[in-house]
Amino acid sequence: MIRRFSLSIQPLLHGKMAQQSFRHEGFCVGPVTPMEPNGDVRLESIQAYSDHLLASGVNGLFLNGTCAEGLSMTVAERKSLAEKWISVGRGKYDKIIVHCGALSLRDARELATHAEAIGADAISAVPSFYFPPRNIEELTKAIAEVASAAPKTPFIYYHNPGRTHVSVDMALFIQHAKTHIPTFAGIKWAASDLAGLLRCKALHGDSIALMWANDDVRSLIIVLKRNKHLSWSVLLVVGSTRGASSGHSVVQRNDIFLLNKDRS
């Protein structure tokens, strides 16, 4: 099968590259996207939502990911949401990561270029998964295509095999990515494979950031949090959502969550 990324990307250069560095300590949260009942994005709720997260101790954001329903939004919606969060959060959060993954690699590249232009601290992406990469080499090529659209910004690979069904040996992928993608800086680990994460940590040490994003085994990761370079990436809903919706119900497009101003 001919795949667009196989045609559009230049052959990857072999040899060691200088690596981008990315470090975050604390709570890096994937906020949900406030939406009207008809599915329109409600940007005016972001300020109150951000204030709530900051007051709850959050010091990092992962935008337009799974909790935000980024893959359900248009490119224009994702751009406007990233712009609003960065405008509201600049100087208040230690790190703001913008997820740029999309089924279309051209959309993903457009989002990556935009994220760099508006000042994201890092970008991230799941691979295109309708026609998924079949091995480490194809995955690296596809990710390099996205990362190269933001050449000055650290890239965090979003490892979420439960949704993408793209599952390769991450320790080997890291080695390949460090060689071929100059901005590669780490992995957001949404898989339940704790042993795989520990293997990556053992083999690659502190050379990359490993961001745990699976609450199912959160108690086990508490021990690992003693390592200063292991961060959290979680959906945090603390206390009441009162105020974030400015008097309106806020729903996600797929109706997974219903956050009402009177719900606590």
Short mmCIF file of C-alpha atoms in Angstrom, two decimals:
data_model
loop_
_atom_site.label_atom_id
_atom_site.label_comp_id
_atom_site.label_asym_id
_atom_site.label_seq_id
_atom_site.Cartn_x
_atom_site.Cartn_y
_atom_site.Cartn_z
CA MET A 1 0.00 0.00 0.00
CA ILE A 2 1.29 3.47 -0.88
CA ARG A 3 1.09 5.84 2.05
CA ARG A 4 1.32 9.58 1.90
CA PHE A 5 4.09 9.87 4.49
CA SER A 6 6.16 7.32 2.59
CA LEU A 7 6.02 9.54 -0.48
CA SER A 8 6.37 12.96 1.12
CA ILE A 9 9.16 12.48 3.63
CA GLN A 10 12.77 12.52 2.59
CA PRO A 11 14.93 9.51 3.51
CA LEU A 12 15.95 9.74 7.15
CA LEU A 13 19.57 10.51 7.82
CA HIS A 14 21.49 8.04 9.91
CA GLY A 15 23.78 9.12 12.69
CA LYS A 16 23.39 10.72 16.08
CA MET A 17 21.55 14.01 16.35
CA ALA A 18 21.52 16.70 19.00
CA GLN A 19 18.42 16.15 21.12
CA GLN A 20 15.92 18.67 22.42
CA SER A 21 15.41 18.66 26.17
CA PHE A 22 12.04 18.75 27.91
CA ARG A 23 11.48 18.50 31.65
CA HIS A 24 8.35 18.96 33.70
CA GLU A 25 7.65 18.17 37.33
CA GLY A 26 4.15 18.19 38.81
CA PHE A 27 0.65 17.80 37.41
CA CYS A 28 0.32 18.13 33.64
CA VAL A 29 -3.40 17.96 32.92
CA GLY A 30 -5.36 17.24 29.76
CA PRO A 31 -8.35 19.59 30.17
CA VAL A 32 -11.70 18.72 28.65
CA THR A 33 -13.08 21.07 26.00
CA PRO A 34 -16.04 23.15 27.15
CA MET A 35 -18.79 22.85 24.56
CA GLU A 36 -22.34 23.98 24.09
CA PRO A 37 -25.05 21.29 23.80
CA ASN A 38 -24.89 21.69 20.01
CA GLY A 39 -21.13 20.94 20.00
CA ASP A 40 -19.78 24.47 19.54
CA VAL A 41 -16.56 25.12 21.44
CA ARG A 42 -17.11 27.53 24.32
CA LEU A 43 -13.90 29.56 24.46
CA GLU A 44 -15.29 32.03 26.99
CA SER A 45 -15.23 29.30 29.66
CA ILE A 46 -11.47 28.77 29.41
CA GLN A 47 -10.43 31.62 31.74
CA ALA A 48 -12.53 30.34 34.66
CA TYR A 49 -11.51 26.77 33.90
CA SER A 50 -7.84 27.74 33.95
CA ASP A 51 -8.25 29.61 37.22
CA HIS A 52 -9.82 26.46 38.70
CA LEU A 53 -6.96 24.24 37.55
CA LEU A 54 -4.30 26.62 38.84
CA ALA A 55 -6.04 26.86 42.20
CA SER A 56 -6.05 23.04 42.32
CA GLY A 57 -2.28 22.86 41.97
CA VAL A 58 -2.00 22.10 38.25
CA ASN A 59 1.20 23.46 36.69
CA GLY A 60 1.11 21.98 33.17
CA LEU A 61 -1.35 21.52 30.30
CA PHE A 62 -1.68 18.94 27.55
CA LEU A 63 -4.06 20.51 25.04
CA ASN A 64 -6.26 18.96 22.35
CA GLY A 65 -5.62 15.40 23.42
CA THR A 66 -7.99 12.57 24.29
CA CYS A 67 -9.86 14.29 27.11
CA ALA A 68 -10.22 17.41 24.98
CA GLU A 69 -11.60 15.35 22.07
CA GLY A 70 -8.98 16.84 19.80
CA LEU A 71 -9.51 14.19 17.13
CA SER A 72 -13.21 15.10 17.03
CA MET A 73 -12.57 18.78 16.36
CA THR A 74 -11.77 20.62 13.16
CA VAL A 75 -8.31 22.05 12.55
CA ALA A 76 -9.73 25.56 13.02
CA GLU A 77 -11.31 24.61 16.36
CA ARG A 78 -8.09 23.05 17.60
CA LYS A 79 -6.12 26.15 16.64
CA SER A 80 -8.54 28.52 18.37
CA LEU A 81 -8.59 26.37 21.51
CA ALA A 82 -4.78 26.21 21.68
CA GLU A 83 -4.57 29.98 21.14
CA LYS A 84 -7.05 30.65 23.95
CA TRP A 85 -5.37 28.34 26.47
CA ILE A 86 -1.91 29.72 25.73
CA SER A 87 -3.18 33.29 25.91
CA VAL A 88 -4.79 32.61 29.28
CA GLY A 89 -2.03 30.40 30.66
CA ARG A 90 1.20 32.02 29.46
CA GLY A 91 3.46 32.64 32.43
CA LYS A 92 1.14 30.76 34.81
CA TYR A 93 1.85 27.16 33.83
CA ASP A 94 5.35 25.73 33.79
CA LYS A 95 4.70 23.87 30.53
CA ILE A 96 1.97 23.90 27.89
CA ILE A 97 2.01 21.01 25.40
CA VAL A 98 -0.19 21.09 22.30
CA HIS A 99 -1.28 17.79 20.81
CA CYS A 100 -1.20 17.94 17.00
CA GLY A 101 -1.94 14.34 16.02
CA ALA A 102 -4.50 13.83 13.25
CA LEU A 103 -5.57 11.23 10.73
CA SER A 104 -4.15 13.47 8.00
CA LEU A 105 -0.42 14.08 8.29
CA ARG A 106 -0.89 17.39 6.48
CA ASP A 107 -3.37 18.49 9.16
CA ALA A 108 -0.94 17.35 11.85
CA ARG A 109 1.89 19.34 10.27
CA GLU A 110 -0.32 22.43 10.01
CA LEU A 111 -1.24 22.13 13.68
CA ALA A 112 2.41 21.63 14.67
CA THR A 113 3.53 24.73 12.78
CA HIS A 114 0.73 26.71 14.39
CA ALA A 115 1.57 25.45 17.90
CA GLU A 116 5.18 26.55 17.51
CA ALA A 117 4.09 29.96 16.21
CA ILE A 118 1.86 30.65 19.23
CA GLY A 119 4.54 29.67 21.74
CA ALA A 120 3.80 26.11 22.83
CA ASP A 121 6.49 24.68 25.12
CA ALA A 122 6.23 21.34 23.33
CA ILE A 123 4.10 19.55 20.77
CA SER A 124 2.83 15.99 20.79
CA ALA A 125 1.08 13.61 18.43
CA VAL A 126 -0.44 10.20 18.14
CA PRO A 127 0.36 8.55 14.81
CA SER A 128 -2.19 8.55 12.02
CA PHE A 129 -4.05 5.34 12.82
CA TYR A 130 -6.61 4.62 10.12
CA PHE A 131 -3.73 3.50 7.92
CA PRO A 132 -1.35 2.89 10.83
CA PRO A 133 2.44 2.58 10.73
CA ARG A 134 3.29 -1.13 10.61
CA ASN A 135 6.70 -1.09 12.29
CA ILE A 136 9.20 1.11 14.08
CA GLU A 137 10.68 2.49 10.87
CA GLU A 138 7.29 3.59 9.52
CA LEU A 139 6.28 5.05 12.88
CA THR A 140 9.50 7.05 13.05
CA LYS A 141 8.99 8.38 9.52
CA ALA A 142 5.41 9.42 10.28
CA ILE A 143 6.35 11.12 13.54
CA ALA A 144 9.35 12.83 11.94
CA GLU A 145 6.98 14.33 9.39
CA VAL A 146 4.97 15.98 12.17
CA ALA A 147 7.93 16.99 14.33
CA SER A 148 9.76 18.62 11.43
CA ALA A 149 6.89 21.10 11.01
CA ALA A 150 7.92 22.63 14.36
CA PRO A 151 11.73 22.41 14.19
CA LYS A 152 12.38 24.59 17.25
CA THR A 153 9.92 22.89 19.59
CA PRO A 154 10.42 19.70 21.65
CA PHE A 155 8.32 16.76 20.48
CA ILE A 156 6.57 14.34 22.88
CA TYR A 157 5.29 11.13 21.30
CA TYR A 158 1.78 10.25 22.52
CA HIS A 159 1.83 6.50 23.15
CA ASN A 160 -1.82 5.44 23.35
CA PRO A 161 -2.06 1.97 21.79
CA GLY A 162 -5.47 1.28 23.32
CA ARG A 163 -6.96 3.88 20.97
CA THR A 164 -4.54 3.96 18.04
CA HIS A 165 -3.74 0.21 17.94
CA VAL A 166 -0.19 1.23 17.09
CA SER A 167 1.96 -0.83 19.42
CA VAL A 168 5.68 -1.28 18.89
CA ASP A 169 8.56 -1.82 21.29
CA MET A 170 8.84 1.66 22.80
CA ALA A 171 12.41 1.15 24.04
CA LEU A 172 13.51 0.43 20.47
CA PHE A 173 11.36 3.24 19.11
CA ILE A 174 13.01 5.69 21.50
CA GLN A 175 16.43 4.67 20.24
CA HIS A 176 15.28 5.09 16.64
CA ALA A 177 13.60 8.43 17.35
CA LYS A 178 16.65 9.80 19.18
CA THR A 179 18.71 9.02 16.11
CA HIS A 180 16.32 10.35 13.46
CA ILE A 181 14.19 13.08 15.04
CA PRO A 182 16.23 16.02 16.39
CA THR A 183 13.34 17.46 18.42
CA PHE A 184 12.33 14.17 20.03
CA ALA A 185 12.17 14.79 23.77
CA GLY A 186 9.97 12.16 25.38
CA ILE A 187 6.80 10.09 25.57
CA LYS A 188 3.37 10.63 27.06
CA TRP A 189 2.66 7.07 28.20
CA ALA A 190 -1.09 6.28 28.12
CA ALA A 191 -0.57 2.52 27.84
CA SER A 192 -1.14 0.22 30.81
CA ASP A 193 2.22 -1.44 30.21
CA LEU A 194 4.10 -0.33 33.31
CA ALA A 195 6.83 -2.89 32.66
CA GLY A 196 7.44 -1.33 29.25
CA LEU A 197 7.78 2.11 30.78
CA LEU A 198 10.24 0.80 33.38
CA ARG A 199 12.27 -0.81 30.62
CA CYS A 200 12.42 2.52 28.77
CA LYS A 201 13.52 4.21 31.97
CA ALA A 202 16.20 1.59 32.59
CA LEU A 203 17.59 1.77 29.05
CA HIS A 204 17.31 5.49 28.39
CA GLY A 205 17.60 6.99 31.86
CA ASP A 206 17.09 10.74 32.04
CA SER A 207 17.79 11.36 28.36
CA ILE A 208 14.06 11.77 27.67
CA ALA A 209 10.93 12.78 29.57
CA LEU A 210 8.50 10.00 30.49
CA MET A 211 5.02 11.31 31.28
CA TRP A 212 2.71 8.75 32.88
CA ALA A 213 -0.91 9.11 31.73
CA ASN A 214 -2.73 6.01 32.92
CA ASP A 215 -4.70 6.38 36.14
CA ASP A 216 -5.48 2.65 36.37
CA VAL A 217 -2.13 1.91 38.01
CA ARG A 218 -1.59 5.31 39.56
CA SER A 219 -0.76 3.90 43.01
CA LEU A 220 2.21 2.02 41.57
CA ILE A 221 3.59 5.07 39.87
CA ILE A 222 3.67 7.02 43.14
CA VAL A 223 6.83 5.14 44.02
CA LEU A 224 8.37 6.08 40.69
CA LYS A 225 7.49 9.72 41.24
CA ARG A 226 10.54 9.87 43.48
CA ASN A 227 12.46 10.16 40.25
CA LYS A 228 12.42 13.87 39.49
CA HIS A 229 12.05 13.41 35.73
CA LEU A 230 8.89 11.29 35.81
CA SER A 231 5.87 13.54 35.42
CA TRP A 232 2.13 13.09 35.59
CA SER A 233 -0.32 13.72 32.79
CA VAL A 234 -3.83 13.30 34.09
CA LEU A 235 -7.39 14.48 33.72
CA LEU A 236 -8.05 16.43 36.89
CA VAL A 237 -11.52 17.39 38.01
CA VAL A 238 -11.16 18.65 41.55
CA GLY A 239 -14.13 19.79 43.58
CA SER A 240 -16.83 21.79 41.89
CA THR A 241 -16.90 22.99 38.32
CA ARG A 242 -18.92 25.97 39.46
CA GLY A 243 -17.93 29.06 37.51
CA ALA A 244 -16.17 27.29 34.66
CA SER A 245 -19.34 27.14 32.61
CA SER A 246 -20.48 30.71 33.29
CA GLY A 247 -24.01 29.57 34.05
CA HIS A 248 -24.23 27.08 31.19
CA SER A 249 -23.90 23.33 31.03
CA VAL A 250 -20.65 22.28 29.39
CA VAL A 251 -20.70 19.04 27.45
CA GLN A 252 -18.15 17.15 25.44
CA ARG A 253 -19.02 16.45 21.86
CA ASN A 254 -19.33 12.72 22.48
CA ASP A 255 -21.26 13.29 25.73
CA ILE A 256 -18.68 11.43 27.82
CA PHE A 257 -18.79 14.07 30.53
CA LEU A 258 -21.49 16.48 31.63
CA LEU A 259 -20.16 19.28 33.78
CA ASN A 260 -22.86 21.51 35.25
CA LYS A 261 -22.28 24.57 37.38
CA ASP A 262 -24.24 22.98 40.24
CA ARG A 263 -22.45 19.63 40.08
CA SER A 264 -19.66 18.97 42.57
#
